Coordinates of C-alpha atoms and ligand atoms in Angstrom, one line a residue:
X1 CA 1.4 -20.8 -5.9
X2 CA 5.1 -20.7 -5.2
X3 CA 6.0 -19.2 -8.5
X4 CA 3.4 -16.6 -8.2
X5 CA 5.0 -15.6 -5.1
X6 CA 8.4 -15.2 -6.8
X7 CA 6.7 -13.3 -9.5
X8 CA 5.2 -11.0 -7.2
X9 CA 8.4 -10.3 -5.3
X10 CA 10.1 -9.6 -8.6
X11 CA 7.6 -7.0 -9.8
X12 CA 7.7 -5.3 -6.5
X13 CA 9.6 -2.2 -6.6
X14 CA 12.0 -1.5 -4.1
X15 CA 11.1 1.5 -1.9
X16 CA 12.6 4.6 -3.1
X17 CA 15.5 5.7 -0.8
X18 CA 14.8 9.2 0.2
X19 CA 17.5 11.8 0.8
X20 CA 17.4 14.2 3.7
X21 CA 17.1 17.9 3.2
X22 CA 20.3 18.5 5.3
X23 CA 22.2 16.0 3.1
X24 CA 21.0 17.3 -0.1
X25 CA 21.7 21.0 0.8
X26 CA 25.3 20.0 1.8
X27 CA 25.8 18.3 -1.6
X28 CA 24.7 21.3 -3.5
X29 CA 26.5 23.8 -1.6
X30 CA 29.6 21.7 -1.9
X31 CA 29.3 21.5 -5.6
X32 CA 28.7 25.1 -5.8
X33 CA 31.8 25.9 -3.7
X34 CA 33.9 23.6 -5.8
X35 CA 32.5 25.4 -9.0
X36 CA 33.4 28.8 -7.6
X37 CA 36.9 27.7 -6.6
X38 CA 37.4 26.5 -10.2
X39 CA 35.9 29.5 -11.6
X40 CA 38.3 31.7 -9.6
X41 CA 41.3 29.6 -10.6
X42 CA 40.3 30.1 -14.2
X43 CA 39.7 33.8 -14.0
X44 CA 43.1 34.0 -12.2
X45 CA 45.1 32.0 -15.0
X46 CA 43.3 33.6 -17.9
X47 CA 43.2 37.3 -16.7
X48 CA 45.9 37.8 -14.0
X49 CA 48.6 35.6 -15.1
X50 CA 47.9 36.4 -18.8
X51 CA 47.9 40.0 -18.0
X52 CA 51.1 39.8 -16.4
X53 CA 52.9 38.1 -19.1
X54 CA 51.5 40.5 -21.5
X55 CA 52.8 43.5 -19.6
X56 CA 56.2 42.0 -19.2
X57 CA 56.5 41.4 -22.9
X58 CA 55.3 44.8 -23.8
X59 CA 57.6 46.4 -21.2
X60 CA 60.7 44.6 -22.3
X61 CA 60.1 45.4 -25.9
X62 CA 59.5 49.0 -25.2
X63 CA 62.6 49.4 -23.3
X64 CA 64.8 47.4 -25.6
X65 CA 63.6 49.5 -28.7
X66 CA 64.1 52.8 -26.7
X67 CA 67.8 51.7 -25.9
X68 CA 68.3 50.7 -29.7
X69 CA 67.0 54.1 -31.0
X70 CA 69.2 55.9 -28.5
X71 CA 72.3 54.0 -29.7
X72 CA 71.2 54.7 -33.4
X73 CA 70.8 58.2 -32.5
X74 CA 74.3 58.5 -31.1
X75 CA 73.3 59.0 -27.6
X76 CA 75.8 58.0 -25.2
X77 CA 75.1 54.6 -23.7
X78 CA 76.8 53.9 -20.5
X79 CA 76.2 52.1 -17.2
X80 CA 74.0 54.6 -15.6
X81 CA 71.7 55.1 -18.7
X82 CA 71.2 51.4 -18.9
X83 CA 70.7 50.8 -15.1
X84 CA 67.8 53.3 -15.0
X85 CA 65.5 50.7 -16.3
X86 CA 66.3 48.3 -13.4
X87 CA 63.4 49.8 -11.4
X88 CA 61.0 48.6 -14.0
X89 CA 62.3 45.2 -13.5
X90 CA 64.1 45.4 -16.9
X91 CA 67.9 44.6 -17.3
X92 CA 69.6 46.0 -20.4
X93 CA 72.9 44.6 -21.8
X94 CA 75.0 45.5 -24.8
X95 CA 76.8 42.4 -26.1
X96 CA 79.7 42.1 -28.6
X97 CA 79.1 39.5 -31.7
X98 CA 80.3 36.9 -29.4
X99 CA 77.9 37.4 -26.7
X100 CA 80.3 39.1 -24.1
X101 CA 78.9 41.9 -22.1
X102 CA 80.1 45.3 -23.2
X103 CA 77.9 47.3 -20.9
X104 CA 77.0 47.6 -18.0
X105 CA 80.4 46.7 -16.7
X106 CA 80.2 47.9 -13.0
X107 CA 79.2 46.1 -11.0
X108 CA 80.2 43.0 -12.9
X109 CA 77.0 42.5 -15.0
X110 CA 75.6 39.0 -14.8
X111 CA 73.9 37.7 -17.8
X112 CA 72.3 34.5 -18.2
X113 CA 74.3 32.3 -20.5
X114 CA 71.2 30.3 -21.9
X115 CA 69.7 33.8 -22.8
X116 CA 72.7 34.9 -24.8
X117 CA 73.2 31.5 -26.5
X118 CA 69.4 31.7 -27.6
X119 CA 69.9 35.3 -28.8
X120 CA 73.0 34.4 -31.0
X121 CA 71.2 31.4 -32.2
X122 CA 68.2 33.4 -33.2
X123 CA 69.9 36.5 -34.6
X124 CA 73.3 35.4 -35.7
X125 CA 72.4 34.6 -39.1
X126 CA 70.5 37.8 -39.7
X127 CA 71.5 41.3 -40.7
X128 CA 71.8 44.3 -38.5
X129 CA 68.3 45.7 -37.5
X130 CA 66.8 42.5 -36.8
X131 CA 65.0 41.9 -33.6
X132 CA 63.3 39.2 -31.8
X133 CA 61.2 38.7 -28.5
X134 CA 61.9 35.2 -26.9
X135 CA 61.4 33.3 -23.7
X136 CA 64.6 31.9 -22.2
X137 CA 65.9 31.2 -18.8
X138 CA 63.7 32.9 -16.1
X139 CA 62.3 35.5 -18.0
X140 CA 61.1 37.1 -21.2
X141 CA 63.6 38.8 -23.7
X142 CA 64.1 41.2 -26.4
X143 CA 67.1 41.0 -28.6
X144 CA 68.2 43.3 -31.4
X145 CA 71.3 43.0 -33.7
X146 CA 73.0 46.4 -34.4
X147 CA 76.2 47.4 -36.5
X148 CA 77.9 45.2 -39.1
X149 CA 81.2 43.5 -39.5
X150 CA 83.6 44.7 -36.6
X151 CA 80.9 46.9 -35.3
X152 CA 78.5 44.2 -35.0
X153 CA 76.8 44.2 -31.5
X154 CA 73.6 43.2 -29.7
X155 CA 71.1 44.9 -27.3
X156 CA 69.6 42.5 -25.0
X157 CA 66.7 43.6 -22.7
X158 CA 65.5 41.0 -20.2
X159 CA 62.6 40.9 -17.7
X160 CA 62.7 38.4 -15.1
X161 CA 59.7 36.6 -14.6
X162 CA 60.7 35.4 -11.2
X163 CA 58.9 38.6 -9.5
X164 CA 55.8 37.5 -11.5
X165 CA 56.1 33.9 -10.5
X166 CA 56.5 34.8 -6.8
X167 CA 53.4 37.2 -7.2
X168 CA 51.5 34.6 -8.8
X169 CA 52.6 32.1 -6.2
X170 CA 51.4 34.5 -3.4
X171 CA 48.1 35.0 -5.0
X172 CA 47.8 31.3 -5.5
X173 CA 48.2 30.7 -1.8
X174 CA 45.7 33.5 -1.1
X175 CA 43.2 31.7 -3.5
X176 CA 43.8 28.5 -1.8
X177 CA 43.0 30.0 1.4
X178 CA 39.9 31.7 0.0
X179 CA 38.8 28.3 -1.4
X180 CA 39.0 26.7 1.9
X181 CA 37.1 29.6 3.5
X182 CA 34.5 29.3 0.8
X183 CA 34.3 25.6 1.4
X184 CA 34.0 25.9 5.1
X185 CA 31.4 28.6 4.8
X186 CA 29.3 26.8 2.4
X187 CA 29.2 23.7 4.9
X188 CA 28.2 26.1 7.7
X189 CA 25.5 28.2 5.6
X190 CA 24.2 25.0 4.2
X191 CA 24.0 23.3 7.7
X192 CA 22.3 26.4 9.2
X193 CA 19.8 26.8 6.4
X194 CA 18.9 23.1 6.3
X195 CA 18.4 23.2 10.1
X196 CA 16.1 26.1 9.8
X197 CA 14.0 24.6 7.1
X198 CA 13.8 21.2 8.6
X199 CA 12.9 22.5 12.0
X200 CA 9.9 24.0 10.4
X201 CA 8.9 21.0 8.6
X202 CA 9.5 18.7 11.5
X203 CA 7.1 20.8 13.7
X204 CA 4.6 20.8 10.9
X205 CA 4.9 17.0 10.5
X206 CA 4.4 16.5 14.4
X207 CA 1.4 18.7 14.2
X208 CA 0.0 16.7 11.4
X209 CA 0.6 13.6 13.3
X210 CA -1.5 15.1 16.1
X211 CA -4.1 16.0 13.6
X212 CA -4.3 12.3 12.3
X213 CA -5.2 11.3 15.9
X214 CA -8.0 13.5 15.8
X215 CA -6.8 16.7 17.5
X216 CA -8.4 19.5 15.7
X217 CA -6.9 22.1 18.1
X218 CA -3.3 21.7 16.6
X219 CA -2.0 24.9 14.6
X220 CA 0.4 24.7 11.9
X221 CA 2.5 27.9 12.2
X222 CA 5.6 28.7 10.3
X223 CA 6.2 32.2 9.1
X224 CA 9.9 31.8 8.3
X225 CA 9.5 31.2 4.5
X226 CA 6.8 32.3 2.1
X227 CA 6.3 28.6 0.7
X228 CA 6.3 27.2 4.3
X229 CA 3.6 29.8 5.4
X230 CA 1.6 28.7 2.4
X231 CA 2.0 25.1 3.4
X232 CA 0.9 25.6 7.0
X233 CA -1.9 27.8 5.7
X234 CA -3.1 24.9 3.5
X235 CA -2.7 22.5 6.3
X236 CA -4.8 24.8 8.6
X237 CA -7.3 24.8 5.9
X238 CA -7.3 21.0 5.6
X239 CA -7.7 20.8 9.6
X240 CA -10.7 23.0 9.4
X241 CA -12.4 21.0 6.5
X242 CA -11.8 17.8 8.2
X243 CA -13.2 19.1 11.4
X244 CA -16.2 20.3 9.4
X245 CA -16.7 17.3 7.6
X246 CA -16.6 15.4 10.8
X247 CA -19.0 17.6 12.4
X248 CA -21.3 17.3 9.5
X249 CA -21.1 13.5 9.7
X250 CA -22.2 13.7 13.3
X251 CA -24.9 16.2 12.6
X252 CA -26.0 14.2 9.7
X253 CA -26.4 11.1 11.8
X254 CA -28.1 13.1 14.6
X255 CA -30.7 14.6 12.0
X256 CA -31.4 11.6 10.1
X257 CA -32.1 9.6 13.2
X258 CA -34.3 12.3 14.5
X259 CA -36.2 12.7 11.2
X260 CA -36.6 8.8 10.9
X261 CA -38.0 8.6 14.5
X262 CA -40.8 11.0 14.2
X263 CA -42.6 9.5 11.3
X264 CA -41.8 5.9 12.4
X265 CA -43.4 6.7 15.8
X266 CA -46.5 8.3 14.1
X267 CA -46.8 5.2 11.8
X268 CA -46.7 2.8 14.7
X269 CA -49.0 4.9 16.8
X270 CA -51.5 5.1 14.1
X271 CA -51.3 1.6 13.2
X272 CA -52.1 0.6 16.7
X273 CA -55.1 3.1 16.7
X274 CA -56.4 1.5 13.6
X275 CA -56.3 -2.1 15.3
X276 CA -57.5 -0.9 18.7
X277 CA -59.8 1.9 18.0
X278 CA -60.9 2.9 14.4
X279 CA -60.7 -0.6 13.0
X280 CA -64.6 -0.7 12.1
X281 CA -65.1 2.9 11.8
X282 CA -64.3 3.6 8.0
X283 CA -64.2 7.4 8.4
X284 CA -61.7 7.2 11.2
X285 CA -59.9 4.3 9.7
X286 CA -59.4 6.3 6.4
X287 CA -57.9 9.3 8.3
X288 CA -55.5 7.4 10.4
X289 CA -54.5 5.6 7.1
X290 CA -53.9 8.9 5.5
X291 CA -51.7 9.8 8.2
X292 CA -49.7 6.6 7.8
X293 CA -49.4 7.1 4.0
X294 CA -48.2 10.7 4.7
X295 CA -45.6 9.7 7.2
X296 CA -44.5 6.8 4.9
X297 CA -44.2 9.4 2.1
X298 CA -42.2 11.7 4.4
X299 CA -39.9 8.8 5.1
X300 CA -39.4 7.9 1.4
X301 CA -38.7 11.6 0.8
X302 CA -36.0 11.7 3.5
X303 CA -34.3 8.6 2.3
X304 CA -34.2 9.7 -1.4
X305 CA -32.9 13.1 -0.2
X306 CA -30.1 11.4 1.8
X307 CA -29.4 9.2 -1.1
X308 CA -29.3 12.2 -3.6
X309 CA -27.0 14.0 -1.4
X310 CA -24.5 11.3 -0.9
X311 CA -24.6 10.5 -4.6
X312 CA -24.2 13.9 -5.6
X313 CA -21.4 14.5 -3.3
X314 CA -19.6 11.6 -4.3
X315 CA -19.9 12.6 -8.1
X316 CA -21.5 9.1 -8.6
X317 CA -24.3 11.0 -10.3
X318 CA -23.2 12.1 -13.7
X319 CA -25.1 14.7 -15.5
X320 CA -26.8 13.7 -18.7
X321 CA -27.5 16.8 -20.5
X322 CA -30.3 17.1 -23.3
X323 CA -32.5 19.8 -24.8
X324 CA -36.0 19.9 -23.3
X325 CA -38.9 22.2 -23.0
X326 CA -38.3 24.1 -19.7
X327 CA -41.7 25.8 -19.7
X328 CA -43.6 22.4 -19.7
X329 CA -41.2 21.2 -16.9
X330 CA -42.1 24.1 -14.7
X331 CA -45.7 23.9 -15.4
X332 CA -45.6 20.0 -14.6
X333 CA -44.0 20.7 -11.2
X334 CA -46.6 23.5 -10.3
X335 CA -49.3 21.1 -11.1
X336 CA -47.9 18.7 -8.5
X337 CA -48.4 21.4 -5.9
X338 CA -52.0 21.9 -7.2
X339 CA -53.2 20.2 -4.1
X340 CA -51.9 23.2 -2.0
X341 CA -54.0 25.5 -4.1
X342 CA -57.3 23.2 -3.8
X343 CA -57.1 22.3 -0.2
X344 CA -54.8 24.8 1.6
X345 CA -55.8 28.2 0.1
X346 CA -52.3 28.8 -1.7
X347 CA -52.3 30.7 -4.8
X348 CA -49.3 30.6 -7.4
X349 CA -49.0 33.8 -9.4
X350 CA -47.4 32.9 -12.7
X351 CA -45.3 34.8 -15.2
X352 CA -44.1 32.3 -17.8
X353 CA -42.9 32.5 -21.2
X354 CA -44.0 30.2 -23.7
X355 CA -41.8 27.1 -25.1
X356 CA -38.5 28.2 -23.6
X357 CA -35.9 25.4 -24.3
X358 CA -32.8 24.7 -22.4
X359 CA -30.1 22.0 -22.4
X360 CA -29.5 20.2 -19.1
X361 CA -30.1 17.1 -17.1
X362 CA -33.8 17.1 -17.1
X363 CA -34.5 14.8 -14.1
X364 CA -32.1 16.9 -11.9
X365 CA -33.6 20.2 -12.8
X366 CA -36.8 18.9 -12.0
X367 CA -35.6 18.3 -8.6
X368 CA -34.1 21.6 -8.4
X369 CA -37.4 23.5 -9.3
X370 CA -39.5 21.1 -7.1
X371 CA -37.1 21.8 -4.1
X372 CA -37.3 25.7 -4.5
X373 CA -41.1 25.6 -5.0
X374 CA -41.5 23.3 -2.1
X375 CA -39.5 25.9 0.2
X376 CA -41.5 28.9 -1.2
X377 CA -44.6 27.2 -0.2
X378 CA -43.2 26.3 3.2
X379 CA -41.9 29.7 4.1
X380 CA -44.2 32.2 2.3
X381 CA -46.3 34.6 4.5
X382 CA -49.7 34.5 5.8
X383 CA -51.1 35.5 2.1
X384 CA -49.9 31.9 1.1
X385 CA -48.9 33.5 -2.2
X386 CA -46.0 32.2 -4.3
X387 CA -44.8 34.2 -7.4
X388 CA -43.1 32.0 -10.0
X389 CA -41.6 33.5 -13.2
X390 CA -39.7 31.9 -16.2
X391 CA -38.5 34.7 -18.6
X392 CA -36.3 34.8 -21.5
X393 CA -33.6 37.6 -21.7
X394 CA -33.8 40.4 -24.2
X395 CA -30.8 38.9 -26.2
X396 CA -32.5 35.5 -26.4
X397 CA -29.4 33.8 -24.8
X398 CA -30.7 33.2 -21.2
X399 CA -33.7 32.1 -19.3
X400 CA -34.3 33.3 -15.7
X401 CA -36.4 31.1 -13.4
X402 CA -37.4 33.1 -10.1
X403 CA -39.6 31.7 -7.4
X404 CA -40.6 34.4 -4.9
X405 CA -42.5 34.1 -1.4
X406 CA -43.8 36.9 0.9
X407 CA -42.5 35.0 4.1
X408 CA -40.2 36.2 6.8
X409 CA -37.1 36.2 4.7
X410 CA -33.6 35.1 5.6
X411 CA -31.1 36.9 7.7
X412 CA -28.0 38.3 5.8
X413 CA -25.9 35.9 8.1
X414 CA -27.8 32.8 7.1
X415 CA -27.7 33.6 3.3
X416 CA -24.5 31.6 2.5
X417 CA -25.2 28.9 5.1
X418 CA -28.6 27.8 3.8
X419 CA -27.0 26.0 0.9
X420 CA -25.2 23.8 3.2
X421 CA -26.2 20.3 4.2
X422 CA -28.7 20.3 7.2
X423 CA -28.6 23.9 7.8
X424 CA -32.0 25.1 9.0
X425 CA -32.6 28.5 10.4
X426 CA -33.5 27.7 13.8
X427 CA -37.3 28.3 14.1
X428 CA -40.4 26.5 14.5
X429 CA -42.4 26.6 11.3
X430 CA -45.5 24.9 10.4
X431 CA -44.6 23.6 6.9
X432 CA -47.1 22.1 4.4
X433 CA -44.2 20.4 2.5
X434 CA -42.1 18.2 4.7
X435 CA -38.2 19.2 4.6
X436 CA -35.1 17.3 5.6
X437 CA -32.7 20.3 5.6
X438 CA -31.0 19.0 2.4
X439 CA -33.1 20.4 -0.3
X440 CA -31.2 23.6 -1.0
X441 CA -27.8 21.5 -0.8
X442 CA -29.2 19.2 -3.5
X443 CA -30.0 22.5 -5.6
X444 CA -26.5 23.8 -4.9
X445 CA -24.9 20.8 -6.0
X446 CA -26.9 20.1 -9.1
X447 CA -26.6 23.7 -10.4
X448 CA -22.8 23.8 -9.7
X449 CA -22.4 20.6 -11.6
X450 CA -24.2 22.2 -14.4
X451 CA -22.3 25.4 -14.1
X452 CA -25.6 27.4 -14.0
X453 CA -25.7 30.7 -12.0
X454 CA -28.1 30.7 -9.1
X455 CA -28.7 32.7 -6.0
X456 CA -31.1 34.2 -3.4
X457 CA -32.3 37.7 -2.7
X458 CA -34.1 38.1 0.6
X459 CA -35.5 40.8 2.7
X460 CA -36.5 40.4 6.2
X461 CA -40.4 40.1 6.6
X462 CA -40.7 40.9 3.0
X463 CA -39.8 37.6 1.6
X464 CA -37.1 35.8 -0.5
X465 CA -36.5 35.3 -4.2
X466 CA -34.5 32.4 -5.4
X467 CA -33.4 32.3 -9.0
X468 CA -31.5 30.2 -11.5
X469 CA -30.0 31.4 -14.8
X470 CA -30.5 28.7 -17.6
X471 CA -28.9 28.9 -21.0
X472 CA -31.5 29.4 -23.7
X473 CA -31.5 26.8 -26.6
X474 CA -33.5 27.7 -29.9
X475 CA -36.4 25.3 -30.1
X476 CA -35.3 24.7 -33.6
X477 CA -32.7 22.2 -32.3
X478 CA -33.8 18.8 -33.2
X479 CA -34.5 17.2 -29.7
X480 CA -34.5 13.7 -31.0
X481 CA -30.8 14.0 -31.9
X482 CA -29.9 14.8 -28.5
Ligands
LIG501 P1 -35.4 22.5 4.7 O1 -35.9 21.0 4.5 O2 -35.3 23.0 6.1 O3 -36.4 23.4 4.0 P2 -33.6 23.5 2.6 O4 -32.2 22.9 2.5 O5 -34.6 23.4 1.5 O6 -34.1 22.5 3.9 O7 -33.6 25.0 3.4 C1 -32.6 25.1 4.2 C2 -32.9 26.2 5.2 O8 -33.0 27.6 4.4 C3 -34.3 26.2 5.6 O9 -34.5 25.3 6.9 C4 -34.9 27.5 5.8 O10 -34.5 27.9 7.2 C5 -34.1 28.4 4.8 N1 -34.9 28.7 3.6 C6 -35.1 27.8 2.6 N2 -35.9 28.5 1.7 C7 -36.3 29.7 2.3 C8 -37.4 30.6 1.8 N3 -37.9 30.6 0.6 N4 -37.8 31.5 2.8 C9 -37.1 31.5 4.0 N5 -36.2 30.6 4.3 C10 -35.9 29.6 3.5

C-alpha cells in the first residue's frame, strides 16, 4: 500500500507554473528593447563610424596628392597654400629627408613625432614618387616621397581623428540616452497594454464565475480587441446555450411527468372500473381493457421516445448503414397505419416507385418514416387524406420521400422550432396517433447523423409536406455483402 502511494506521488506531474500576462509582456518588450539598442549600436558602428573613417581616408589622400601635383608642376608651395586645407581638418607638411618640417613655418608647425618616424620608416627605403596611407598618432595620414638625393623631401597630409572621435563620443552618448528612453518606454507601454488586456480578461472571468453560479443574466462585453470581442461573443453564446439546455431539462421533466400522469390515471381508473362495474359484463370489460391496452401502449411509446432522444443526443446510438429496399420499408409502415384506413376513414394516396434501394440505418429510417406518417395522420384536415410519394430523381442518383397532409399547416415562425425537443404548436388537437413532442426531434437527429437533406414546406390552411432526400443505390449491389 505504502509503495503504491509513493509511486503515485512520483508519477504525479507537478502543476504547471503559469506566467502572468503582465510579466510575459514585460519580458518580451524588454527583449525587444535590448535587441533594438543592439541593432542601433551595430548600425552606428558599421555605417556611421565606418563612413567617417572612409571619408577621412579619402580626404587626406586627395589633398596629399593635390599638394604633390602642385609641387611637381612647380607651383609655389608656401605656408598660406598649405594652411588652406586646415578648414577641411587636414594639415599638410613638407618635411626634409630627416623629417624636419620645412613648411609651414609660421606659426611654428607642430607635427606628431610618431607620425614622422612611421613615415620615414615606411618610405625611407623607397624611391621618389612612392606614397602610403597609414594610421599613426591621433589620425590617418598620407605620405609621399618626392625628389632625390639632396632634394629629397616628403609631403605629409594628416587628418586628426580626434574630431571624429569626439563626434562619435557625442553620438554614443545620444545613443545611450535613446536606449534608456526605449527601455523605459517599453516598460511603460508593456505595462499599459497588459493592464488593458488583463482588465478585459478579469472582467470576463468574474462574469464567467457568476455564470457558473447560475446567473444567466451576466453579459460578456469586451469590444477593445477583435479576439476579445470574439471570445465574449462565444461566451455569450455558451451562456445562451447553457440556459436553453437548462430550460429544456426543466421542460422535459414537466412534459414527461405530465405525459406519464394521464395514461397512468386512465389505467388506474379503468382497472378500478373493471373490478367494480364491468367485471362480469364481457362487452364492457373488453372495451375497458382496450383502453388500458391503448394507454399502456402510449406509455411504452413515450418511454421509447424519451430513451431514443437521450440515446441519439448523447451519440450512444451509432449508425449502422446497409443497403435495403426503401420501397418495401415505406409500404411496410403504411400497412401499420392500415387500421386508420379501416376504422377511422383515412385514405392514403400513394405515388411510390418500385424497388428503390438506399444505403442507411434501416431501423432508424423506419422510425423517421413512421414519425412523419404519424404526424401527417394527426394533423391532416377534415378530408383525412395523406399523400405519400417516393420517387427517384431523373438522374437516378437520389430518392425523394414526401408525405403531405391537408391540415392547418405550420406558421412560418414555428417552421424551425418544430424540430426541437418537446416543441408543440400550441393548439388543442384531437389526434389519432399519440404524440410526445419528440417525434420530429428524433427525425432531425437521425437524418442529421446520416447527413441526409430533409425539410418541410407548409401553407396555412392548405397543409404541410415533409420531405427527405435519400441517396439512391443500384439494386445490383449485393445486399448480402453489406
Ligand atoms: P408531436 O408529438 O407533438 O406531434 P412532433 O415532434 O412530431 O411532436 O411535432 C412537433 C410539433 O410540430 C407538433 O406538436 C405540431 O405542432 C407540429 N407538426 C408536426 N407535424 C405537423 C404537420 N404535419 N402539420 C402540422 N403541424 C405539424
